[in-house]
XYZ file of C-alpha atoms in Angstrom:
568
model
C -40.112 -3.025 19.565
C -37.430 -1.095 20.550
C -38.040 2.719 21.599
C -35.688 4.976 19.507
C -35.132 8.131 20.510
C -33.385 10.122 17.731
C -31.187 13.853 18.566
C -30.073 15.883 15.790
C -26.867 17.123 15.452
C -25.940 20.253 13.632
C -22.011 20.032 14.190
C -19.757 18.700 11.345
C -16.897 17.560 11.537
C -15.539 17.905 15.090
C -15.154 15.591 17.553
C -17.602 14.416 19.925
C -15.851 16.070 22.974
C -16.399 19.543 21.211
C -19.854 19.295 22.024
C -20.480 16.855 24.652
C -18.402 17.478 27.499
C -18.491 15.806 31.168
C -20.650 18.972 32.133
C -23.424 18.015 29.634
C -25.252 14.788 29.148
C -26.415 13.536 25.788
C -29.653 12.089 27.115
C -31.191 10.623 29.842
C -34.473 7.893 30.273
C -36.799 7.696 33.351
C -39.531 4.535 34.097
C -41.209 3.100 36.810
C -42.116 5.829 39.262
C -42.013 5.056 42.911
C -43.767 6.424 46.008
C -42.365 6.905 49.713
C -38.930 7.362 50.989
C -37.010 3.982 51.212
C -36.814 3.248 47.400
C -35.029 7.377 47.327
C -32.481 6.265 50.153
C -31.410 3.307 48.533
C -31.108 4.893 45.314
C -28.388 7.771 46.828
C -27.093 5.058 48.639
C -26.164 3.432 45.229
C -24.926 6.403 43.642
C -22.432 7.680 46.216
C -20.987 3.394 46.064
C -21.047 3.609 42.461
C -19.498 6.950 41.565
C -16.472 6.080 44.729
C -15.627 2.481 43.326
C -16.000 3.265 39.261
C -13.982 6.076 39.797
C -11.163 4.050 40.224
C -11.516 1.255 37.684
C -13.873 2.904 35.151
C -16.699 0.320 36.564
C -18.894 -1.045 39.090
C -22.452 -2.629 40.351
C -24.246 -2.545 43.134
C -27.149 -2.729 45.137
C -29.188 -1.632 48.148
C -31.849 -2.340 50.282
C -34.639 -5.771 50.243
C -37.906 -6.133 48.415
C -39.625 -4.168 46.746
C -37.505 -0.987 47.884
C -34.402 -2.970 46.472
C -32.189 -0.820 44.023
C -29.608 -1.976 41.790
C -27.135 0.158 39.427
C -24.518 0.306 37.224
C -21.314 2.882 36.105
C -19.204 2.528 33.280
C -16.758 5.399 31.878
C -15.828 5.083 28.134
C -12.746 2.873 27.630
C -10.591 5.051 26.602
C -10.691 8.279 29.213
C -8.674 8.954 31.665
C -8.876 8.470 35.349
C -9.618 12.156 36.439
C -12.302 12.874 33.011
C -14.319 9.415 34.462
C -14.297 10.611 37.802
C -15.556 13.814 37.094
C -18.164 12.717 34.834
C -19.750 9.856 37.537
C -19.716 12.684 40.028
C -21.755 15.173 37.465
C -24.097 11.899 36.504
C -25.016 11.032 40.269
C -26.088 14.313 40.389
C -27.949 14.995 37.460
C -29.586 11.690 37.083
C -32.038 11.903 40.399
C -32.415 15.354 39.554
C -33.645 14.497 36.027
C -35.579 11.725 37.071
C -36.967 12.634 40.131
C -39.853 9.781 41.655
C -38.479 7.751 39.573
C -37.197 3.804 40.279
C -35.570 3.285 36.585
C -34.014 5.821 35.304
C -30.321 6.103 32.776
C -28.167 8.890 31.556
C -25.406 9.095 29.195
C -22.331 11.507 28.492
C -19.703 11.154 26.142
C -17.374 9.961 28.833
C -19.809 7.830 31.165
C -23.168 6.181 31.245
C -24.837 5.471 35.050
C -28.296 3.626 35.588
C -29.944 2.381 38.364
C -33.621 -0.198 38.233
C -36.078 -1.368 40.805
C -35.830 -4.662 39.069
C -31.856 -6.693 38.577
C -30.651 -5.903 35.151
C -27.064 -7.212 35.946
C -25.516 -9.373 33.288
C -28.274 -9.079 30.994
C -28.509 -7.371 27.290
C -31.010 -4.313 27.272
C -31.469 -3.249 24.025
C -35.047 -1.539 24.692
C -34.205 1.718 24.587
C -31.764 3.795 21.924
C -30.010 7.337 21.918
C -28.704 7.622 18.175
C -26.903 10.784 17.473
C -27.173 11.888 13.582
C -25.366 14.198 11.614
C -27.782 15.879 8.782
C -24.789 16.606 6.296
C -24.329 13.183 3.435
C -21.149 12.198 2.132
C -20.356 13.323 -1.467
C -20.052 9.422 -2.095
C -22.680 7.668 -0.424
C -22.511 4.031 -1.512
C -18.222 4.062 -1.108
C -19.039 5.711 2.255
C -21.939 3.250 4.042
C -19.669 0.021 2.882
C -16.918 1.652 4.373
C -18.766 2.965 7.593
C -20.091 -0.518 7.731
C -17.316 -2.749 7.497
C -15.242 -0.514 9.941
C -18.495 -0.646 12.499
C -18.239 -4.477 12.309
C -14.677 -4.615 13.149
C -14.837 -2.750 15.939
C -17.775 -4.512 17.427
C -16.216 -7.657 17.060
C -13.146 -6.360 18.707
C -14.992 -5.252 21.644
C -16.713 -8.471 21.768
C -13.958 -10.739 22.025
C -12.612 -12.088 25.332
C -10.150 -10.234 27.221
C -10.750 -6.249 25.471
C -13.013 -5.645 28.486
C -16.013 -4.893 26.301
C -14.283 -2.058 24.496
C -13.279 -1.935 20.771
C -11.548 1.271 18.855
C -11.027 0.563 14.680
C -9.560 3.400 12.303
C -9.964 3.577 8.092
C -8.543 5.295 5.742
C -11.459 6.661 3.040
C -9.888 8.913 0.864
C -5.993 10.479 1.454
C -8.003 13.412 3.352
C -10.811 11.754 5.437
C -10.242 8.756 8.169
C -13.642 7.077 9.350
C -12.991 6.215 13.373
C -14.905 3.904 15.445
C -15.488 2.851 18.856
C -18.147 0.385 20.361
C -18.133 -0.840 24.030
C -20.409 -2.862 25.802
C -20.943 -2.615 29.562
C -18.548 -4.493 31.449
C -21.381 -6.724 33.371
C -21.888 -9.214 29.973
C -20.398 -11.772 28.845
C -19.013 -12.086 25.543
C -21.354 -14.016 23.447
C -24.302 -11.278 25.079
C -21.778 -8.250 24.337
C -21.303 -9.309 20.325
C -25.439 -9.902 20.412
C -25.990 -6.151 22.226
C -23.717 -4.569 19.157
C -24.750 -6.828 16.336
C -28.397 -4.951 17.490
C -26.631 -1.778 17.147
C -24.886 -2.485 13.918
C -28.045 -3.412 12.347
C -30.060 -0.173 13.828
C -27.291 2.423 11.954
C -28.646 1.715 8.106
C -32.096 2.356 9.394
C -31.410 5.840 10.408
C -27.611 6.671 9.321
C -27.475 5.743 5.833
C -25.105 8.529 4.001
C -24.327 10.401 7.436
C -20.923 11.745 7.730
C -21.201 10.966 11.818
C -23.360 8.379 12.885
C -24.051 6.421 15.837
C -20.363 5.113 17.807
C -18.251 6.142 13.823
C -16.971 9.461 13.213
C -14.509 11.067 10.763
C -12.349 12.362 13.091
C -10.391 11.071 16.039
C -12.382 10.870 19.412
C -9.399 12.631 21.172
C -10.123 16.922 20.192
C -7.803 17.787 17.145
C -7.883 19.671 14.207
C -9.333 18.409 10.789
C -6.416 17.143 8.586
C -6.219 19.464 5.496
C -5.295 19.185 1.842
C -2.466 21.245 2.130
C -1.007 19.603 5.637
C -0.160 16.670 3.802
C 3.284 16.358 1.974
C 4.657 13.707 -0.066
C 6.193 12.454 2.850
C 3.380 11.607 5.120
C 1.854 7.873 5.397
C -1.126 7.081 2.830
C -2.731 5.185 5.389
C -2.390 3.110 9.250
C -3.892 0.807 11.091
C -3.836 0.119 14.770
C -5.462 -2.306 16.965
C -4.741 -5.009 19.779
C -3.841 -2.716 22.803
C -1.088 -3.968 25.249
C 0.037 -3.029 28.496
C 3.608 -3.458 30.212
C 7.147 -2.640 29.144
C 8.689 -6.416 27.369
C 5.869 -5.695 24.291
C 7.017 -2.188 23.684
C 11.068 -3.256 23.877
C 10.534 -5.560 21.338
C 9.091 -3.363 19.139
C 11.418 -0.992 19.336
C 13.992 -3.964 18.675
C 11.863 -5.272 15.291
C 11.557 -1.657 13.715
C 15.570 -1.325 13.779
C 15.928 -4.815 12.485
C 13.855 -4.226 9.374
C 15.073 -1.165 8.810
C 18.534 -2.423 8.847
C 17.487 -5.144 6.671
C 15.081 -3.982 4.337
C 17.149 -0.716 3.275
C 19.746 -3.166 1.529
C 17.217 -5.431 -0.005
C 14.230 -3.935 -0.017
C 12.086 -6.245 2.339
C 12.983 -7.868 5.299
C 10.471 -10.195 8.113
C 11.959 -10.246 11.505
C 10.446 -11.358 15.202
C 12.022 -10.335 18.862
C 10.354 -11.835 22.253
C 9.290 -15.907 23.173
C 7.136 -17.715 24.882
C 6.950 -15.327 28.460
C 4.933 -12.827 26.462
C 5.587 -9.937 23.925
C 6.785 -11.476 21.122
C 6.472 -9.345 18.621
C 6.749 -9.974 14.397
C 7.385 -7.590 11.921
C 7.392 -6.941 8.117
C 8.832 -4.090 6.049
C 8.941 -4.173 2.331
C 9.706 -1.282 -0.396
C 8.131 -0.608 -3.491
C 9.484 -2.527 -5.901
C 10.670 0.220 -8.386
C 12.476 2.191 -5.512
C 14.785 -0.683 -3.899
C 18.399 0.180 -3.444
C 17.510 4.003 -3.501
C 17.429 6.496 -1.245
C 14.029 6.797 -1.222
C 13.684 3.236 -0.267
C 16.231 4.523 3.008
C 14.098 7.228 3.734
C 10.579 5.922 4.077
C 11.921 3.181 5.852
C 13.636 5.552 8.508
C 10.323 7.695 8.480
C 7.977 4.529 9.251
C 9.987 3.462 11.912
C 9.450 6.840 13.529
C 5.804 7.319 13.344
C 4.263 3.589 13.501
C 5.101 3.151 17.335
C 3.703 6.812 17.722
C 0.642 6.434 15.436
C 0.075 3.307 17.099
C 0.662 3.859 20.882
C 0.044 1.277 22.958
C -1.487 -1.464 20.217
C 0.610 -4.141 19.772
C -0.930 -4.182 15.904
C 0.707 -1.508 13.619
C 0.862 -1.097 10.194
C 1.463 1.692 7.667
C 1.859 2.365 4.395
C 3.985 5.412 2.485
C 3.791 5.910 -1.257
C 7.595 4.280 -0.834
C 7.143 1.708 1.706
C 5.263 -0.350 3.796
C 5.808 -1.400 7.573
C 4.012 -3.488 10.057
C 4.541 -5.285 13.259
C 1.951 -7.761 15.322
C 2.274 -10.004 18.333
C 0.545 -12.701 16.124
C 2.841 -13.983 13.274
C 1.140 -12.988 10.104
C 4.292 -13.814 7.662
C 3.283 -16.225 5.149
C -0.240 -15.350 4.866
C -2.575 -13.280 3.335
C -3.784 -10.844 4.843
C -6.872 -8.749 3.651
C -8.649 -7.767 6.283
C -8.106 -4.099 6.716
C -7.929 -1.916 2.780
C -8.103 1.597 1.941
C -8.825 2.731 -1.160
C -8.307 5.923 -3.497
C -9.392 6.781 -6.767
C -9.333 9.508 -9.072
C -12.451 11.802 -8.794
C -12.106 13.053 -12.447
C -13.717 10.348 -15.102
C -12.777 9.016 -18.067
C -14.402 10.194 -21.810
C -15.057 7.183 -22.708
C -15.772 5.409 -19.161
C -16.272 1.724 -20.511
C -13.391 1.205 -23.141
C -11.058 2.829 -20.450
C -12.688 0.645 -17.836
C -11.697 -2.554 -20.545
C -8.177 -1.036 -21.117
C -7.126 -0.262 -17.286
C -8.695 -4.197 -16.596
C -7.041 -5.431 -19.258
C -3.542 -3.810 -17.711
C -4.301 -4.780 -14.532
C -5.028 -8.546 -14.993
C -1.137 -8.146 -16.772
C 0.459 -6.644 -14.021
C -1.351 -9.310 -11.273
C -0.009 -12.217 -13.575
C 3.413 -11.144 -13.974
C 3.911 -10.053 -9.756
C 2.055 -13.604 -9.130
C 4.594 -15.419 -11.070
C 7.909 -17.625 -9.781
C 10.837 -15.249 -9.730
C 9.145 -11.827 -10.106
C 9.603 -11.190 -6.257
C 6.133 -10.267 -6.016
C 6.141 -7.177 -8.195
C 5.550 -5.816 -11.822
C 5.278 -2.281 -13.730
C 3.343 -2.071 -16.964
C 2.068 0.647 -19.491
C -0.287 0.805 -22.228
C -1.472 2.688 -24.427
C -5.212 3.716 -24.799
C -5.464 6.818 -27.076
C -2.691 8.946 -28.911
C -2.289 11.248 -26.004
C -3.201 8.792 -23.001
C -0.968 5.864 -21.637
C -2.623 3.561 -18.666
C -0.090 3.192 -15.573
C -0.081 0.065 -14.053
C 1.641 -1.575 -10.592
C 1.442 -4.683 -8.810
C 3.027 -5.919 -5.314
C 2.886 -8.758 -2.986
C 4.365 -8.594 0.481
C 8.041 -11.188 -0.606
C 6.888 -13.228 2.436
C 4.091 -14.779 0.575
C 3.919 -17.524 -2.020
C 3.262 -16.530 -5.909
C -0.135 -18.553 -5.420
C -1.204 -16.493 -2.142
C 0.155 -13.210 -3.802
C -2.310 -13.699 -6.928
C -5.123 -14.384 -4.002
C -4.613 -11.063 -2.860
C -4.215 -8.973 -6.116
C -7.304 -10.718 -7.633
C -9.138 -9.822 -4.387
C -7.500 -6.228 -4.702
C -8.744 -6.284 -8.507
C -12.459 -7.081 -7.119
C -11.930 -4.011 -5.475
C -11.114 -1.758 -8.420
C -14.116 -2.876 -10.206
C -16.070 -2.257 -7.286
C -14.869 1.381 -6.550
C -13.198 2.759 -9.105
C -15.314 2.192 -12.789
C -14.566 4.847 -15.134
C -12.184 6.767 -13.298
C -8.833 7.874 -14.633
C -6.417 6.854 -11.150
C -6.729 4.010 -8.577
C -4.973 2.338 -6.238
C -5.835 -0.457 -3.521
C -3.760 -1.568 -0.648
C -3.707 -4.203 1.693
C -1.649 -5.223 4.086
C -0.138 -8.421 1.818
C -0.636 -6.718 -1.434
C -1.232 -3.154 -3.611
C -2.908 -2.741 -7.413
C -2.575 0.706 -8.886
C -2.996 2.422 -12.345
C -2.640 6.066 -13.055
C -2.672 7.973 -16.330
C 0.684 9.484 -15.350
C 4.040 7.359 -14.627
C 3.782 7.719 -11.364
C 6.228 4.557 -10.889
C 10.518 4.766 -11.808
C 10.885 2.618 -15.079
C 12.980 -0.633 -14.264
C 15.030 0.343 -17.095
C 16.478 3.361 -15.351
C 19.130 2.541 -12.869
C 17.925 4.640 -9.684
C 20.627 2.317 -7.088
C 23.691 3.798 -5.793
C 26.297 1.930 -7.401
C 27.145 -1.589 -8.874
C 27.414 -3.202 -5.415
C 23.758 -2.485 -4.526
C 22.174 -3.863 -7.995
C 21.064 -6.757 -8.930
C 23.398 -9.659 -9.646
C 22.606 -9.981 -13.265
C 23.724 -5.835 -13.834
C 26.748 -5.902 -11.411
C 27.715 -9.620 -13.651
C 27.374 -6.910 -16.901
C 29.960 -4.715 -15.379
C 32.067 -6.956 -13.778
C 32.563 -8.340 -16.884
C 33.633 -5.030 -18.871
C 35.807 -3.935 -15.961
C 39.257 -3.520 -16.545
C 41.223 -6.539 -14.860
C 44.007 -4.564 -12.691
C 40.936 -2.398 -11.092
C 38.821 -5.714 -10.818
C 41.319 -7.047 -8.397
C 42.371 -3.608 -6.873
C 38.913 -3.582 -5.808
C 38.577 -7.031 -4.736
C 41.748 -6.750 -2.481
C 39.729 -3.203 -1.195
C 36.937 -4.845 -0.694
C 38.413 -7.937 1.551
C 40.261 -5.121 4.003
C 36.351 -3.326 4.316
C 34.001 -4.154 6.560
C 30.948 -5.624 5.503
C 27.969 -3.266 4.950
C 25.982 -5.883 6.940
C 28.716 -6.129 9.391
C 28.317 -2.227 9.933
C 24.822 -2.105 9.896
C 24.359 -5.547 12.134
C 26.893 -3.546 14.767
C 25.120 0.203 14.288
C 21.473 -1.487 14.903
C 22.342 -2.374 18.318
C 22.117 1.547 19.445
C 18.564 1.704 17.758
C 17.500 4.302 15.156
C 20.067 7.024 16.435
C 22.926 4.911 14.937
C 21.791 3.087 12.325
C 20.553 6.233 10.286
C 24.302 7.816 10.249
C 25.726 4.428 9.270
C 22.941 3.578 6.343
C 23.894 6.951 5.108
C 28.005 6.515 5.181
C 26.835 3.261 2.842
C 25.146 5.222 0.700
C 27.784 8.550 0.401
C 30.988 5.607 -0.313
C 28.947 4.389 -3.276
C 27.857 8.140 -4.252
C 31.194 8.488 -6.210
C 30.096 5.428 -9.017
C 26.703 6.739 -9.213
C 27.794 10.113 -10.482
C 30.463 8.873 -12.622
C 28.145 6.773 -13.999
C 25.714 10.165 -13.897
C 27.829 11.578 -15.980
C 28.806 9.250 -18.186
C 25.470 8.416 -18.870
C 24.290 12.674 -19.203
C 27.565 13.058 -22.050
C 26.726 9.923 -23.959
C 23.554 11.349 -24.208
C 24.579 14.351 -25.151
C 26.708 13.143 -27.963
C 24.351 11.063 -29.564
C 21.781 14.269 -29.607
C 24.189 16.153 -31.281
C 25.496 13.520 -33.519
C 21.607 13.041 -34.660
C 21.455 16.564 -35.130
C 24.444 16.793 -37.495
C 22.899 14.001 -39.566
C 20.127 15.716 -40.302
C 21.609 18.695 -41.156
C 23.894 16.685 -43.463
C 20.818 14.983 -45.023
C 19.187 18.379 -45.507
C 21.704 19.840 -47.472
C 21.974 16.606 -49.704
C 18.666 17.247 -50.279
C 18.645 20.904 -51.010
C 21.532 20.269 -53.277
C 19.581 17.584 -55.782
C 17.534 19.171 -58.659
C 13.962 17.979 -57.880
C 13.242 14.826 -60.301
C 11.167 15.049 -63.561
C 8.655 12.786 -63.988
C 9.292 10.334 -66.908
């Protein structure tokens, strides 16, 4: 049975560093007391080897003395801290420890930055799960059930990262829960076992945090906020601009990973901004190779907006995501990701976020029928041959109420793995999001959304920038109507032009610095058609309003001019 040994903590919602510092250890255990002086000398002895060789790699063993005097230890800084922190917490540790355990032959403290142990008997290599420090905080989510399966599934994740060969014993996992609250975690396992006995330590772990954590905002190695001190994110901090939602994972070191990155993010934006999605892959078989992904939502392709959340994901992935080779995020426009393992072609639901609308429905369960109903419409039509993966629908559910509804696949996948993904992301709604009035779900292959507001740009509204940036069957439309001496004036104009591509293939070379100020001449040559056909559009419209109008004041005074009919 293990011994757990529970301390309560009072903070919310600030990191761990804000109150456990290097200065002040989170807890400590002694055991086996010892008599004489041998046993003492080999214990300082150990801590002055320890605390000099961890300092510099963030871990070490060793041992001193024979027999029964014999002590072995152990010092491991937290993964993620740097040099001078770990240093200064071994040196606070190998002073405090001896001093909390004095006469004692087994004894272990831990800080937020460091742990340090040292045993009479050889615990080197081997899992020691007999004794627990589990930090809880006393205030519950507002959703418990969303929270725990959330908590849980990002716990898992990061234990098996840290588990698998090659991380060092170290994994760090982020999720988003709602647009206003991330859940981060972080488990490590000491650097002396193996992987198999690593995954089998944290699996221990993983199973101890329902027993005591269940609806804790900070529990155990997950917390809402980043481990790094920073200031909660608030409601009013975040614009319509800002990402829904990232991902990072799969650290890397060196300089060939982070070139290539760099060279994928201006390919796909210099792709994707004409078509709206775009796969592309820098780096071989020496290392780094890098693939990336960046798609638009369907309704804003060929717009600015498309432009603009492309440009603003290439920005802030490769800073969200220092230093992992794994990147993703997701705007309300856009989505972007890049991976050193090629993910194109497959589906890929391993990491969701999810938001929903707090306020219920009325009438919960025929909404609940009406919204499912929509949905399973939406899923069928993105899923289908030629759709490109996406599809915009609308019903009706009471006189005043209309039911939103938005599907999208990643274009890299095929219409049978795209309808894999939506009905998975469909599971999801049901699971979350019964009887409430807004939800969306997003992976990183797919997205299902419905809102009671049109929160999407009706295909039949032309948002593009001209005729040369539509699709073929529109620009065939107008072709055709075009008058046939400027047809060919602007066939001989266009042969004398450079490509667009040919520009943008030329400007993507110099990286984002160039390729933003020659997306944007694109755009401002076709600005001219867009507003002519603007305007057109706004005085047609106009016309026919006031053409109505005059009807029905002609009609009126037809009417007010009849004598009223006598019944027979």
């Amino acid at each position: 049975m293990a011994l757990i040994h529970h301390l309560f903590l009072l903070s919310l919602l600030l990191p761990l560093s804000s109150f456990a510092t290097a200065d002040d250890p989170i807890g400590h255990y002694c055991s086996n007391s010892f008599k004489g002086t041998q046993t003492q000398t080999n214990i300082n002895a150990v801590l002055s080897d320890l605390v000099v060789r961890a300092s510099v790699g963030g871990f070490a063993v060793s041992s001193s003395g024979k027999g029964e005097s014999e002590v072995y230890g152990l010092a491991q800084c937290r993964g993620d801290v740097p040099d001078t922190d770990c240093a200064s917490c071994l040196s606070d540790a190998a002073k405090q420890l001896p001093a909390s355990c004095p006469g004692y032959a087994d004894a272990r403290i831990w800080y937020d930055y460091c742990f340090l142990r040292y045993d009479n008997d050889n615990f080197i290599g081997q899992s020691d799960t007999s004794y627990a420090i589990i930090l809880i905080n006393v205030d519950n989510a507002t959703d418990p059930e969303a929270f725990d399966k959330a908590a849980g599934k990002l716990l898992r994740k990061a234990a098996d990262d840290a588990a698998a060969a090659g991380n060092e014993g170290l994994g760090r996992e982020q999720a988003q829960f709602t647009p206003y609250i991330t859940i981060y975690a972080l488990a490590q396992c000491t650097r002396d076992l193996q992987p198999l006995v690593c995954a089998q330590c944290l699996a221990s772990a993983v199973e101890t945090v329902p027993n005591y954590c269940i609806l804790s905002f900070l529990s155990f190695f997950f917390l809402l906020l980043p481990f790094s001190s920073s200031s909660p994110t608030t409601a009013a901090s975040i614009a319509a601009t800002d990402p829904i939602g990232h991902y990072c994972a799969s650290s890397f070191k060196g300089t060939q990973t982070q070139a290539n990155i760099n060279l994928v993010l201006s390919d796909l934006v210099a792709k994707a901004s004409i078509g709206g999605f775009a796969v592309s892959s820098f780096g071989g078989g020496n290392g780094g190779a890098i693939y990336g992904l960046a798609q638009c939502r369907g309704d804003v392709i060929g717009s600015g907006d498309c432009l603009n959340c492309l440009v603003a994901a290439a920005k802030k992935l490769p800073t969200t995501c220092a230093g992992d080779a794994d990147g993703r995020i997701w705007y309300d426009y856009c989505f972007m990701r890049y991976d050193n393992v090629n993910f194109v072609g497959k589906v890929d639901i391993g990491y969701e976020f999810i938001y929903y609308n707090v306020e219920n429905a009325t009438d919960p369960a025929a909404f609940n029928a009406a919204a499912e109903e929509l949905l399973g419409r939406v899923q069928a039509e993105a899923a289908t041959p030629g759709n490109e993966g996406f599809a915009e629908e609308k019903a009706k559910f009471t006189g005043s109420t209309t039911i939103y509804g938005l599907a999208q696949c990643t274009q890299d996948l095929q219409p049978s793995a795209c309808g894999q993904c939506l009905a998975a992301a469909a599971e999801e709604v049901v699971g979350y999001c019964q009887g409430s009035v807004g939800c969306q779900v997003h992976y990183s292959s797919c997205m299902l959304r419905y809102e009671i507001y049109p929160f999407y740009f009706s295909a039949s509204w032309v948002r593009d920038i001209g005729p040369d940036l539509r699709p073929n069957d529109y620009r065939k439309d107008v072709e055709d109507d075009e008058d046939p001496i400027r047809k060919e004036n602007r066939k001989s104009a266009d042969r004398n032009e450079p490509s667009a591509l040919e520009d943008l293939a030329v400007a993507a070379r110099g990286g984002m610095e160039t390729l933003r100020p020659a997306l944007q001449r694109i755009y401002m040559t076709r600005a001219s058609a867009y507003r002519d056909a603007l305007k057109s559009f706004i005085e047609g419209y106009q016309e026919g309003v006031k053409q109505v109008m005059e009807d029905k004041g002609d009609a009126k005074s037809r009417h007010q001019g009849e004598e009223p009919k006598k019944p027979i």
